[in-house]
Amino acid sequence: MGFITPNLADVDLQEWRSRPYAQRIRPLAQHWAENGFGTPYAVYVLYLVKIVGYVLGGVAIAAATPGVGEIGDFASWWTEPIVYQKIVVWTLLYEVLGLGCGSGPLTLRFLPPVSAFLHWLRPGTVRLPPWPGKVPLTRGTRRTMTDVVLYAAVIASAVWLLCSPGNPDRVPGPHTAGLIEPVRLVPLVVALALLGLRDKTVFLAARGEQYGLTLLVFCFPFTDMIIGLKLVMLALWWGAATSKLNHHFPYVCAIMISNSPLQRSKWLKRKLYRGYPDDLRPSRLSAFAAHGGTVIEYSVPLVLLLSHGGITTTVALTVMVVFHLHIISTFPMGVPLEWNIFFIFSALFLFGHYSGAEVSALDSPLLAALLLVCLVAVPVLGNVKPHLVSFLPAMRYYAGNWATSTWCFRRGSEEKLNTHIAKAAGTPRDQLTSLYGEQIAELMLHQGMAWRSMHTHGRALNGLLSRAVEDPDAYDMRDGEYVAGTVLGWNFGEGHLHNEQLLRAVQERCGFAEGELRVIVLESQPIHRQHQHYRILDAATGRIEEGFVDVKEMIARQPWPADDDPTIPVRTADGRPDPAGTHVVATHE
């Protein structure tokens, strides 16, 4: 791997391209186990520069607030309450511009590495309303000037808040800068809510479920605000821990550590798997790392909540800082890098400086009710009925249990995405071709499919491929994230952005013929079930079949389908095996 040259699998490109799909995936999955994506060092430098820009930008904005202080005096003013408010708004703005999660080459954005804000400021691009049949004035999938104005209003109101002074009367004690007046938060909250009702993609990109809620917590009196912010952070940690109580997360740990640029030992990376190179299921070492991380996310935040300073709090804070730095060091494919920096700052600010604020002092019933709905009811619903709630408000984070999809384009038909769909950037295939040529571009895209195949859901998607198309080698397989990023301008592992709703929007514009585009959609696993719901769709004719895949079948498979038995066993709604693929299940459980 060089500074600008990717580390690719050592294959003869022409011979490799002539192989069946499963045999193309196998060497790439084996390559991932030792080398990760093979990302050039220049890409890591880009992300590090972006992190530095986020940190320095936040510090400069906070320092510019009247009554805070000079940048050089950071140690004396970083605990000012308004500083936390400014960092939250700055982070929201950073995300909604597409600069944070879901940016750069690790999310299939190469030239340009950031294009979300250009996409969302362009009328005619695709938008996805969350409830078009229920909320008035939200129908349709075409971005209009109304959507552009709402998006601009979110940006403008965030900038206005970053320039706003504080009211010292809202903060007890010696603080000089105060807090932002609640009335100033209204334009951003309203604009973000209205925009989210017309386009769920932008709302999720802004991390509205976290930062939007935080803006509402800012409206309460100081003591209640600090306690509420602590509970938000606790819920995020515990939600992430709960989402890892499954069979999927050990696979994620192995894949993440294999991709870490700081982990250079191929011997250790091989030990993450049961029997490299032929058995790429996670080893006991990966399972230990996965379960250890879960224990940390449950126990240490609880210690932070219940301790009130001293050595106990210091040790717990140290553990959580190292925990999030480790996540950053692996450069996970969704690149939630700045998000983890925000977690570190929040831990130090809320549980370090304000360690004395006890939950028992919460005085506002309204705040308690708001937190109960957003931090308990919504995540519970999202875990029990994952098809109803995005994994982000459900707090099911990087745990391997996501809704996913594979889009199967008959050879040559993918070009319709360029011909018929308005967008701010070319497809990842076009971007990579301009950098490395067509053959290398296809190899790198297959490397992404190999990454997906190494997860449990990827093994299921590969096992469903022969049920979706008669001849897989007549198709180009693309991950749903590839399509969502191209058509919607942003992707972050949210499979609900590339399911039936996106397929209908694409079909409206492209008019694929029957059999020209097939999509396999796999819903995430409900917390109380041991199976996942799948659908196979044709762009022209609609749903072909659906059923359930048992998790035990997924975790027994390799990333590549077996030559002698490529199809994964499936079940109908009443539990009957269905090898023929002729059934239709009408509803979710």
Coordinates of C-alpha atoms in Angstrom, one line a residue:
M1 CA 0.0 0.0 0.0
G2 CA 1.4 3.4 -1.0
F3 CA 0.5 6.9 -0.3
I4 CA -1.9 7.2 -3.2
T5 CA -1.9 3.6 -4.5
P6 CA -4.4 1.2 -2.9
N7 CA -3.3 -2.3 -1.7
L8 CA -5.3 -4.6 -3.9
A9 CA -5.7 -8.3 -4.0
D10 CA -3.0 -10.0 -6.1
V11 CA -5.2 -11.4 -8.9
D12 CA -4.9 -11.5 -12.7
L13 CA -7.6 -9.0 -13.5
Q14 CA -8.8 -10.6 -16.8
E15 CA -8.9 -14.1 -15.3
W16 CA -10.5 -12.9 -12.1
R17 CA -13.3 -11.0 -14.0
S18 CA -14.1 -14.2 -15.9
R19 CA -14.9 -16.1 -12.7
P20 CA -18.4 -16.7 -11.3
Y21 CA -19.4 -14.0 -8.8
A22 CA -18.7 -16.2 -5.7
Q23 CA -15.2 -17.0 -6.9
R24 CA -14.6 -13.3 -7.4
I25 CA -15.6 -12.5 -3.9
R26 CA -13.5 -15.3 -2.2
P27 CA -9.9 -13.9 -2.8
L28 CA -11.1 -10.4 -1.9
A29 CA -12.6 -11.5 1.4
Q30 CA -9.3 -13.3 2.2
H31 CA -7.4 -10.1 1.2
W32 CA -9.6 -8.1 3.5
A33 CA -8.9 -10.3 6.5
E34 CA -5.2 -9.4 6.3
N35 CA -5.3 -5.9 4.7
G36 CA -8.7 -4.4 5.2
F37 CA -9.9 -2.2 2.3
G38 CA -6.3 -1.5 1.3
T39 CA -6.9 2.2 1.6
P40 CA -4.0 4.5 0.4
Y41 CA -2.4 6.4 3.2
A42 CA -3.4 9.7 1.6
V43 CA -7.0 8.9 2.4
Y44 CA -6.2 8.4 6.1
V45 CA -4.3 11.8 6.0
L46 CA -7.5 13.3 4.5
Y47 CA -9.6 12.0 7.3
L48 CA -7.1 13.2 9.9
V49 CA -7.0 16.7 8.4
K50 CA -10.8 16.7 8.5
I51 CA -10.8 15.7 12.2
V52 CA -8.3 18.5 13.0
G53 CA -10.5 21.0 11.0
Y54 CA -13.5 19.9 13.0
V55 CA -11.7 20.3 16.4
L56 CA -10.1 23.6 15.5
G57 CA -13.3 25.0 14.0
G58 CA -15.2 24.1 17.1
V59 CA -12.6 25.7 19.4
A60 CA -12.5 28.9 17.2
I61 CA -16.3 29.2 17.2
A62 CA -16.5 28.8 20.9
A63 CA -13.7 31.2 21.6
A64 CA -15.5 33.9 19.4
T65 CA -18.5 33.8 21.8
P66 CA -18.6 37.0 23.9
G67 CA -17.5 36.4 27.4
V68 CA -15.7 33.1 26.7
G69 CA -12.0 34.0 26.2
E70 CA -9.1 33.6 23.8
I71 CA -8.2 30.4 22.0
G72 CA -4.9 30.3 24.0
D73 CA -6.8 30.3 27.2
F74 CA -8.8 27.2 26.2
A75 CA -8.1 25.4 29.5
S76 CA -9.8 28.2 31.5
W77 CA -13.1 28.3 29.5
W78 CA -13.8 24.9 27.9
T79 CA -16.2 24.1 30.8
E80 CA -18.4 27.2 30.1
P81 CA -21.9 25.8 29.4
I82 CA -22.3 27.8 26.2
V83 CA -19.2 26.1 24.9
Y84 CA -21.0 22.8 24.9
Q85 CA -24.0 24.4 23.2
K86 CA -21.8 25.8 20.5
I87 CA -20.0 22.5 19.9
V88 CA -23.4 20.7 19.5
V89 CA -24.6 23.2 16.9
W90 CA -21.2 23.1 15.2
T91 CA -21.3 19.3 15.0
L92 CA -24.9 19.4 13.7
L93 CA -23.8 21.9 11.0
Y94 CA -20.7 19.8 10.2
E95 CA -22.9 16.7 9.7
V96 CA -25.7 18.3 7.8
L97 CA -23.2 19.7 5.3
G98 CA -22.0 16.1 4.7
L99 CA -18.5 16.7 6.2
G100 CA -18.8 14.1 9.0
C101 CA -20.3 10.7 8.9
G102 CA -20.7 9.2 5.4
S103 CA -18.0 11.3 3.8
G104 CA -14.9 10.6 1.8
P105 CA -13.5 7.5 0.0
L106 CA -14.4 5.0 2.8
T107 CA -18.1 5.7 2.0
L108 CA -17.6 5.6 -1.8
R109 CA -16.9 9.3 -2.4
F110 CA -13.7 9.8 -4.3
L111 CA -14.0 12.8 -6.6
P112 CA -15.3 14.9 -4.9
P113 CA -14.9 13.4 -1.4
V114 CA -17.8 15.5 -0.1
S115 CA -20.8 16.3 -2.2
A116 CA -23.9 16.0 0.1
F117 CA -24.5 19.7 0.5
L118 CA -24.3 20.2 -3.3
H119 CA -26.8 17.4 -3.8
W120 CA -29.3 18.9 -1.3
L121 CA -29.0 22.4 -2.7
R122 CA -29.9 21.2 -6.2
P123 CA -33.6 21.1 -7.2
G124 CA -34.6 17.9 -9.1
T125 CA -32.5 15.5 -7.0
V126 CA -34.2 12.6 -5.2
R127 CA -35.7 13.0 -1.8
L128 CA -37.4 10.4 0.4
P129 CA -40.2 11.6 2.7
P130 CA -40.6 9.3 5.8
W131 CA -44.4 9.3 5.8
P132 CA -45.6 10.6 2.4
G133 CA -49.1 9.1 2.7
K134 CA -49.7 10.5 6.2
V135 CA -48.1 13.9 6.4
P136 CA -49.6 16.6 4.2
L137 CA -47.5 18.4 1.6
T138 CA -44.7 15.7 1.7
R139 CA -45.7 13.5 -1.2
G140 CA -43.3 13.0 -4.1
T141 CA -39.6 12.2 -4.5
R142 CA -38.4 15.2 -6.4
R143 CA -36.5 17.9 -4.5
T144 CA -38.2 21.3 -5.1
M145 CA -37.2 24.8 -4.2
T146 CA -39.2 24.3 -0.9
D147 CA -36.7 21.6 0.1
V148 CA -33.7 23.7 -1.0
V149 CA -35.0 26.7 1.0
L150 CA -35.6 24.5 4.1
Y151 CA -32.1 23.0 3.8
A152 CA -30.6 26.5 3.5
A153 CA -32.7 27.6 6.5
V154 CA -31.2 24.8 8.6
I155 CA -27.7 25.9 7.6
A156 CA -28.4 29.6 8.2
S157 CA -30.1 29.1 11.6
A158 CA -27.2 26.9 12.7
V159 CA -24.7 29.6 11.7
W160 CA -26.9 32.2 13.5
L161 CA -26.7 30.2 16.7
L162 CA -22.9 29.9 16.4
C163 CA -22.8 33.7 16.3
S164 CA -25.2 34.1 19.2
P165 CA -24.2 35.5 22.6
G166 CA -25.2 33.9 25.8
N167 CA -27.4 35.2 28.7
P168 CA -25.3 35.0 31.9
D169 CA -28.6 35.0 34.0
R170 CA -29.4 31.5 32.8
V171 CA -26.3 30.0 34.5
P172 CA -25.8 30.0 38.3
G173 CA -22.3 30.5 39.7
P174 CA -19.2 32.2 38.3
H175 CA -19.8 31.5 34.6
T176 CA -19.5 34.7 32.5
A177 CA -20.8 33.7 29.1
G178 CA -24.1 32.2 30.1
L179 CA -26.4 30.1 27.8
I180 CA -28.1 30.8 24.5
E181 CA -31.6 32.0 24.9
P182 CA -34.1 29.2 24.1
V183 CA -36.0 31.4 21.6
R184 CA -32.9 31.5 19.4
L185 CA -33.0 27.7 19.1
V186 CA -36.5 27.7 17.6
P187 CA -35.6 28.4 14.0
L188 CA -33.1 25.5 13.8
V189 CA -35.4 23.1 15.5
V190 CA -38.4 24.0 13.3
A191 CA -36.4 24.1 10.1
L192 CA -34.8 20.7 10.8
A193 CA -38.2 19.1 11.7
L194 CA -39.9 20.5 8.6
L195 CA -37.0 19.4 6.4
G196 CA -37.0 15.9 8.0
L197 CA -40.7 15.5 7.2
R198 CA -39.9 16.1 3.5
D199 CA -36.6 14.2 3.3
K200 CA -35.5 11.7 5.9
T201 CA -32.1 11.5 4.4
V202 CA -31.0 15.0 5.4
F203 CA -32.6 14.6 8.9
L204 CA -30.6 11.4 9.5
A205 CA -27.4 13.0 8.1
A206 CA -27.9 15.9 10.6
R207 CA -28.2 13.2 13.3
G208 CA -31.4 14.9 14.2
E209 CA -32.3 12.0 16.6
Q210 CA -29.3 13.1 18.8
Y211 CA -28.5 16.7 18.2
G212 CA -32.1 17.7 17.6
L213 CA -33.0 16.2 20.9
T214 CA -30.1 17.9 22.5
L215 CA -31.3 21.3 21.2
L216 CA -34.6 20.7 23.0
V217 CA -32.8 19.8 26.2
F218 CA -31.0 23.2 26.0
C219 CA -34.3 24.9 26.5
F220 CA -34.7 23.7 30.1
P221 CA -33.2 25.3 33.3
F222 CA -29.5 24.8 33.8
T223 CA -29.5 22.0 36.3
D224 CA -32.1 20.0 34.5
M225 CA -30.3 20.7 31.2
I226 CA -27.0 19.2 32.5
I227 CA -28.8 16.1 33.9
G228 CA -30.8 15.7 30.7
L229 CA -27.6 15.9 28.6
K230 CA -26.0 13.2 30.8
L231 CA -29.0 10.9 30.3
V232 CA -28.8 11.4 26.5
M233 CA -25.2 10.3 26.6
L234 CA -25.9 7.4 28.9
A235 CA -28.7 6.2 26.5
L236 CA -26.4 6.5 23.5
W237 CA -23.8 4.3 25.2
W238 CA -26.4 1.8 26.6
G239 CA -28.3 1.7 23.3
A240 CA -25.1 0.9 21.4
A241 CA -24.3 -1.8 24.0
T242 CA -27.7 -3.3 23.8
S243 CA -27.5 -3.5 20.0
K244 CA -24.4 -5.6 20.4
L245 CA -26.2 -8.4 22.2
N246 CA -26.4 -10.6 19.1
H247 CA -24.4 -13.0 17.0
H248 CA -23.4 -10.3 14.5
F249 CA -21.0 -8.1 16.5
P250 CA -18.0 -10.5 16.6
Y251 CA -18.0 -10.4 12.8
V252 CA -17.9 -6.6 12.9
C253 CA -15.0 -6.6 15.4
A254 CA -12.9 -8.9 13.2
I255 CA -13.7 -6.8 10.1
M256 CA -12.9 -3.5 11.8
I257 CA -9.6 -4.6 13.3
S258 CA -8.6 -6.0 9.9
N259 CA -9.1 -2.6 8.4
S260 CA -7.2 -0.7 11.1
P261 CA -4.2 1.1 9.6
L262 CA -2.5 1.0 13.0
Q263 CA -2.7 -2.8 13.3
R264 CA 0.1 -4.0 11.1
S265 CA 0.5 -7.6 12.3
K266 CA -1.0 -10.0 9.8
W267 CA -0.4 -12.8 12.3
L268 CA -2.8 -11.1 14.7
K269 CA -5.3 -10.3 12.0
R270 CA -5.4 -14.0 11.0
K271 CA -6.1 -14.9 14.6
L272 CA -9.3 -12.9 14.4
Y273 CA -10.8 -15.7 12.2
R274 CA -11.4 -19.4 13.0
G275 CA -9.2 -20.7 10.2
Y276 CA -7.8 -18.2 7.8
P277 CA -7.9 -18.3 4.8
D278 CA -10.7 -20.9 4.4
D279 CA -12.9 -20.2 7.4
L280 CA -13.5 -16.5 7.9
R281 CA -16.0 -16.8 10.7
P282 CA -14.8 -14.8 13.8
S283 CA -12.6 -16.6 16.3
R284 CA -12.8 -16.6 20.1
L285 CA -10.4 -13.6 20.1
S286 CA -12.9 -11.6 18.0
A287 CA -15.8 -12.7 20.3
F288 CA -13.8 -11.7 23.4
A289 CA -13.1 -8.3 21.9
A290 CA -16.8 -7.9 21.0
H291 CA -18.2 -8.9 24.3
G292 CA -15.5 -6.9 26.1
G293 CA -16.6 -3.7 24.3
T294 CA -20.2 -4.4 25.2
V295 CA -19.3 -4.8 28.9
I296 CA -17.4 -1.5 28.8
E297 CA -20.4 0.4 27.2
Y298 CA -22.7 -0.9 29.8
S299 CA -20.6 -0.6 33.0
V300 CA -18.3 2.4 32.6
P301 CA -21.0 4.9 31.7
L302 CA -23.0 3.7 34.7
V303 CA -20.0 4.4 36.9
L304 CA -19.7 7.8 35.4
L305 CA -23.3 8.5 36.1
L306 CA -23.2 7.4 39.8
S307 CA -19.7 8.6 40.7
H308 CA -19.2 12.2 41.7
G309 CA -15.6 13.0 41.0
G310 CA -12.3 11.7 42.3
I311 CA -10.2 8.8 41.2
T312 CA -13.3 6.6 40.2
T313 CA -14.5 9.2 37.8
T314 CA -11.0 9.8 36.4
V315 CA -10.4 6.1 35.7
A316 CA -13.9 5.7 34.1
L317 CA -13.3 8.7 31.9
T318 CA -9.9 7.4 30.9
V319 CA -11.5 4.1 29.9
M320 CA -14.1 5.8 27.7
V321 CA -11.6 8.1 26.1
V322 CA -9.4 5.1 25.1
F323 CA -12.5 3.2 24.0
H324 CA -13.5 6.0 21.5
L325 CA -10.0 6.6 20.4
H326 CA -9.8 2.9 19.5
I327 CA -12.9 3.2 17.4
I328 CA -11.4 6.1 15.6
S329 CA -8.2 4.2 15.0
T330 CA -10.0 1.5 13.0
F331 CA -11.5 4.0 10.6
P332 CA -14.9 2.2 10.4
M333 CA -16.4 2.3 6.9
G334 CA -19.1 4.8 7.9
V335 CA -16.4 7.1 9.3
P336 CA -18.2 8.3 12.4
L337 CA -14.9 9.9 13.4
E338 CA -16.0 13.4 14.5
W339 CA -18.9 11.7 16.2
N340 CA -16.5 9.8 18.4
I341 CA -14.5 13.0 19.1
F342 CA -17.8 14.6 20.2
F343 CA -18.4 11.6 22.6
I344 CA -15.0 12.2 24.1
F345 CA -15.6 15.9 24.7
S346 CA -19.1 15.1 26.1
A347 CA -17.8 12.6 28.5
L348 CA -15.1 15.0 29.8
F349 CA -17.5 18.0 30.0
L350 CA -20.7 16.3 31.4
F351 CA -19.2 13.5 33.6
G352 CA -15.9 15.1 34.4
H353 CA -16.5 18.8 35.1
Y354 CA -20.2 18.4 36.0
S355 CA -19.7 15.1 37.9
G356 CA -21.6 16.5 40.8
A357 CA -24.9 16.9 38.9
E358 CA -27.1 14.0 40.2
V359 CA -29.9 12.4 38.2
S360 CA -32.1 12.5 41.3
A361 CA -32.1 16.3 41.1
L362 CA -34.1 16.3 37.9
D363 CA -37.0 18.6 38.5
S364 CA -38.9 18.9 35.2
P365 CA -41.6 16.4 34.4
L366 CA -41.7 17.7 30.8
L367 CA -38.0 16.9 30.3
A368 CA -38.4 13.5 32.0
A369 CA -41.3 12.7 29.6
L370 CA -39.3 13.9 26.5
L371 CA -36.4 11.8 27.5
L372 CA -38.6 8.8 28.2
V373 CA -40.1 8.9 24.7
C374 CA -36.8 9.6 22.8
L375 CA -34.4 7.5 24.9
V376 CA -36.6 4.6 25.9
A377 CA -39.8 4.2 23.8
V378 CA -38.3 4.9 20.4
P379 CA -35.3 2.6 20.9
V380 CA -37.5 -0.2 22.3
L381 CA -39.8 0.1 19.2
G382 CA -36.8 0.1 16.9
N383 CA -35.3 -3.0 18.5
V384 CA -38.6 -5.0 18.5
K385 CA -40.0 -3.6 15.1
P386 CA -36.8 -2.6 13.3
H387 CA -38.7 -2.1 10.0
L388 CA -40.5 0.9 11.6
V389 CA -37.5 2.8 12.9
S390 CA -34.1 3.8 11.5
F391 CA -31.2 2.2 13.3
L392 CA -30.0 5.7 14.3
P393 CA -33.0 6.8 16.5
A394 CA -33.2 3.1 17.6
M395 CA -29.6 3.5 18.8
R396 CA -28.6 0.3 17.1
Y397 CA -25.2 1.6 16.1
Y398 CA -22.1 -0.2 14.6
A399 CA -23.1 -3.7 15.7
G400 CA -23.6 -5.5 12.4
N401 CA -27.4 -5.7 12.7
W402 CA -28.6 -3.3 10.0
A403 CA -31.1 -3.4 7.2
T404 CA -29.1 -4.0 4.0
S405 CA -29.6 -4.6 0.3
T406 CA -27.9 -5.8 -2.9
W407 CA -28.8 -4.2 -6.2
C408 CA -28.4 -6.5 -9.3
F409 CA -28.0 -4.5 -12.5
R410 CA -28.1 -6.5 -15.8
R411 CA -24.7 -5.7 -17.5
G412 CA -24.9 -2.2 -19.0
S413 CA -28.1 -1.1 -17.3
E414 CA -26.4 0.7 -14.5
E415 CA -25.6 3.5 -16.9
K416 CA -29.3 4.6 -16.6
L417 CA -28.4 6.1 -13.2
N418 CA -26.2 8.6 -15.1
T419 CA -28.7 9.2 -17.9
H420 CA -31.9 9.7 -16.0
I421 CA -31.2 10.8 -12.4
A422 CA -30.1 14.2 -11.3
K423 CA -27.2 14.2 -8.9
A424 CA -24.3 16.2 -7.8
A425 CA -21.6 13.6 -8.5
G426 CA -21.0 10.6 -10.7
T427 CA -21.4 7.1 -9.6
P428 CA -18.6 5.6 -7.5
R429 CA -17.8 3.4 -10.5
D430 CA -17.3 6.5 -12.7
Q431 CA -15.2 8.2 -10.1
L432 CA -13.0 5.2 -9.6
T433 CA -12.6 4.7 -13.3
S434 CA -11.4 8.2 -13.8
L435 CA -8.7 7.6 -11.1
Y436 CA -7.6 4.0 -11.8
G437 CA -9.2 2.8 -15.0
E438 CA -12.2 0.4 -15.5
Q439 CA -10.6 -2.9 -14.4
I440 CA -9.2 -1.5 -11.2
A441 CA -12.4 0.3 -10.5
E442 CA -14.4 -2.9 -10.8
L443 CA -11.9 -4.7 -8.5
M444 CA -12.2 -2.0 -5.8
L445 CA -16.0 -2.1 -6.0
H446 CA -15.9 -5.9 -5.6
Q447 CA -13.7 -5.3 -2.6
G448 CA -16.5 -3.3 -1.1
M449 CA -18.9 -6.2 -1.8
A450 CA -16.4 -8.5 -0.1
W451 CA -16.5 -6.3 3.0
R452 CA -20.3 -6.6 3.0
S453 CA -20.0 -10.4 2.4
M454 CA -17.9 -10.8 5.5
H455 CA -20.8 -9.6 7.7
T456 CA -23.5 -12.0 8.7
H457 CA -26.1 -10.1 6.6
G458 CA -23.7 -10.1 3.6
R459 CA -23.5 -13.9 3.8
A460 CA -27.3 -14.0 3.7
L461 CA -27.5 -11.6 0.8
N462 CA -25.1 -13.8 -1.2
G463 CA -27.1 -16.9 -0.3
L464 CA -30.3 -15.2 -1.7
L465 CA -28.6 -14.2 -4.9
S466 CA -29.5 -17.3 -6.8
R467 CA -33.1 -16.9 -5.8
A468 CA -33.1 -13.3 -7.2
V469 CA -31.5 -13.8 -10.6
E470 CA -31.2 -16.9 -12.8
D471 CA -27.7 -16.1 -14.0
P472 CA -25.7 -13.9 -11.4
D473 CA -22.8 -13.6 -13.9
A474 CA -25.1 -11.6 -16.2
Y475 CA -25.4 -8.9 -13.6
D476 CA -23.2 -6.3 -11.9
M477 CA -23.8 -6.5 -8.1
R478 CA -23.9 -3.2 -6.2
D479 CA -24.3 -2.6 -2.5
G480 CA -27.4 -0.6 -1.5
E481 CA -25.0 2.0 0.0
Y482 CA -23.5 2.5 -3.5
V483 CA -27.0 3.3 -4.9
A484 CA -28.2 5.4 -2.0
G485 CA -25.0 7.5 -2.0
T486 CA -25.4 8.1 -5.7
V487 CA -29.1 8.8 -5.8
L488 CA -29.6 10.5 -2.4
G489 CA -26.3 12.2 -2.0
W490 CA -25.5 10.5 1.3
N491 CA -25.3 7.0 2.9
F492 CA -24.4 5.8 6.3
G493 CA -25.3 2.2 6.6
E494 CA -29.1 2.9 6.8
G495 CA -30.7 0.2 4.7
H496 CA -34.1 2.0 4.9
L497 CA -32.6 4.5 2.5
H498 CA -32.2 1.9 -0.2
N499 CA -35.3 -0.4 0.1
E500 CA -38.6 -0.4 -1.9
Q501 CA -39.0 3.4 -1.5
L502 CA -35.8 4.2 -3.3
L503 CA -36.4 1.5 -5.9
R504 CA -39.7 3.1 -6.8
A505 CA -38.1 6.5 -7.1
V506 CA -35.3 5.1 -9.3
Q507 CA -37.8 3.2 -11.5
E508 CA -39.9 6.3 -12.0
R509 CA -36.9 8.0 -13.6
C510 CA -35.1 5.1 -15.3
G511 CA -37.8 2.7 -16.4
F512 CA -35.9 -0.6 -16.1
A513 CA -37.4 -3.5 -18.0
E514 CA -38.4 -6.7 -16.2
G515 CA -35.4 -8.6 -15.1
E516 CA -33.1 -5.6 -15.7
L517 CA -32.8 -4.6 -12.1
R518 CA -33.4 -6.9 -9.1
V519 CA -33.0 -5.9 -5.5
I520 CA -32.5 -8.2 -2.5
V521 CA -33.6 -6.3 0.7
L522 CA -32.7 -7.8 4.1
E523 CA -34.3 -6.2 7.2
S524 CA -32.3 -6.2 10.5
Q525 CA -33.0 -8.8 13.3
P526 CA -35.6 -8.0 15.9
I527 CA -34.1 -8.3 19.3
H528 CA -36.5 -11.0 20.4
R529 CA -36.3 -13.1 17.2
Q530 CA -33.5 -15.2 15.6
H531 CA -34.3 -14.6 12.0
Q532 CA -34.4 -11.7 9.5
H533 CA -37.0 -10.8 7.0
Y534 CA -36.0 -10.5 3.3
R535 CA -37.7 -9.4 0.1
I536 CA -36.7 -9.9 -3.5
L537 CA -37.9 -7.1 -5.8
D538 CA -38.0 -6.5 -9.5
A539 CA -37.9 -2.8 -10.5
A540 CA -40.5 -3.3 -13.1
T541 CA -42.9 -5.8 -11.6
G542 CA -42.5 -5.3 -7.9
R543 CA -42.1 -8.0 -5.2
I544 CA -41.1 -11.5 -6.4
E545 CA -40.8 -13.2 -3.1
E546 CA -40.2 -12.7 0.6
G547 CA -39.6 -14.8 3.7
F548 CA -37.2 -15.2 6.6
V549 CA -33.6 -16.3 7.0
D550 CA -32.5 -17.8 10.3
V551 CA -29.5 -16.2 11.9
K552 CA -28.0 -19.6 12.6
E553 CA -27.8 -20.2 8.9
M554 CA -26.1 -16.9 8.3
I555 CA -23.4 -17.5 10.9
A556 CA -22.7 -20.9 9.6
R557 CA -21.7 -19.6 6.1
Q558 CA -18.6 -18.2 4.6
P559 CA -18.5 -14.8 2.8
W560 CA -18.6 -16.6 -0.5
P561 CA -21.5 -18.9 -1.5
A562 CA -20.4 -22.5 -1.8
D563 CA -20.2 -23.8 -5.4
D564 CA -22.2 -26.9 -4.6
D565 CA -24.9 -25.2 -2.5
P566 CA -25.0 -21.4 -3.1
T567 CA -28.6 -20.9 -1.8
I568 CA -29.2 -20.2 1.9
P569 CA -32.2 -22.0 3.4
V570 CA -35.3 -19.8 4.0
R571 CA -38.6 -20.1 5.7
T572 CA -42.1 -18.9 5.2
A573 CA -44.1 -16.9 7.8
D574 CA -45.5 -20.1 9.3
G575 CA -42.0 -21.7 9.8
R576 CA -42.1 -24.0 6.8
P577 CA -38.9 -24.5 4.8
D578 CA -39.3 -23.1 1.2
P579 CA -36.5 -24.3 -1.1
A580 CA -38.5 -23.4 -4.3
G581 CA -38.9 -19.7 -3.6
T582 CA -42.6 -19.6 -4.6
H583 CA -44.1 -18.2 -1.5
V584 CA -45.2 -14.7 -0.6
V585 CA -45.4 -13.4 3.0
A586 CA -47.9 -10.6 3.3
T587 CA -46.9 -8.9 6.5
H588 CA -44.2 -8.3 9.1
E589 CA -44.4 -10.2 12.3

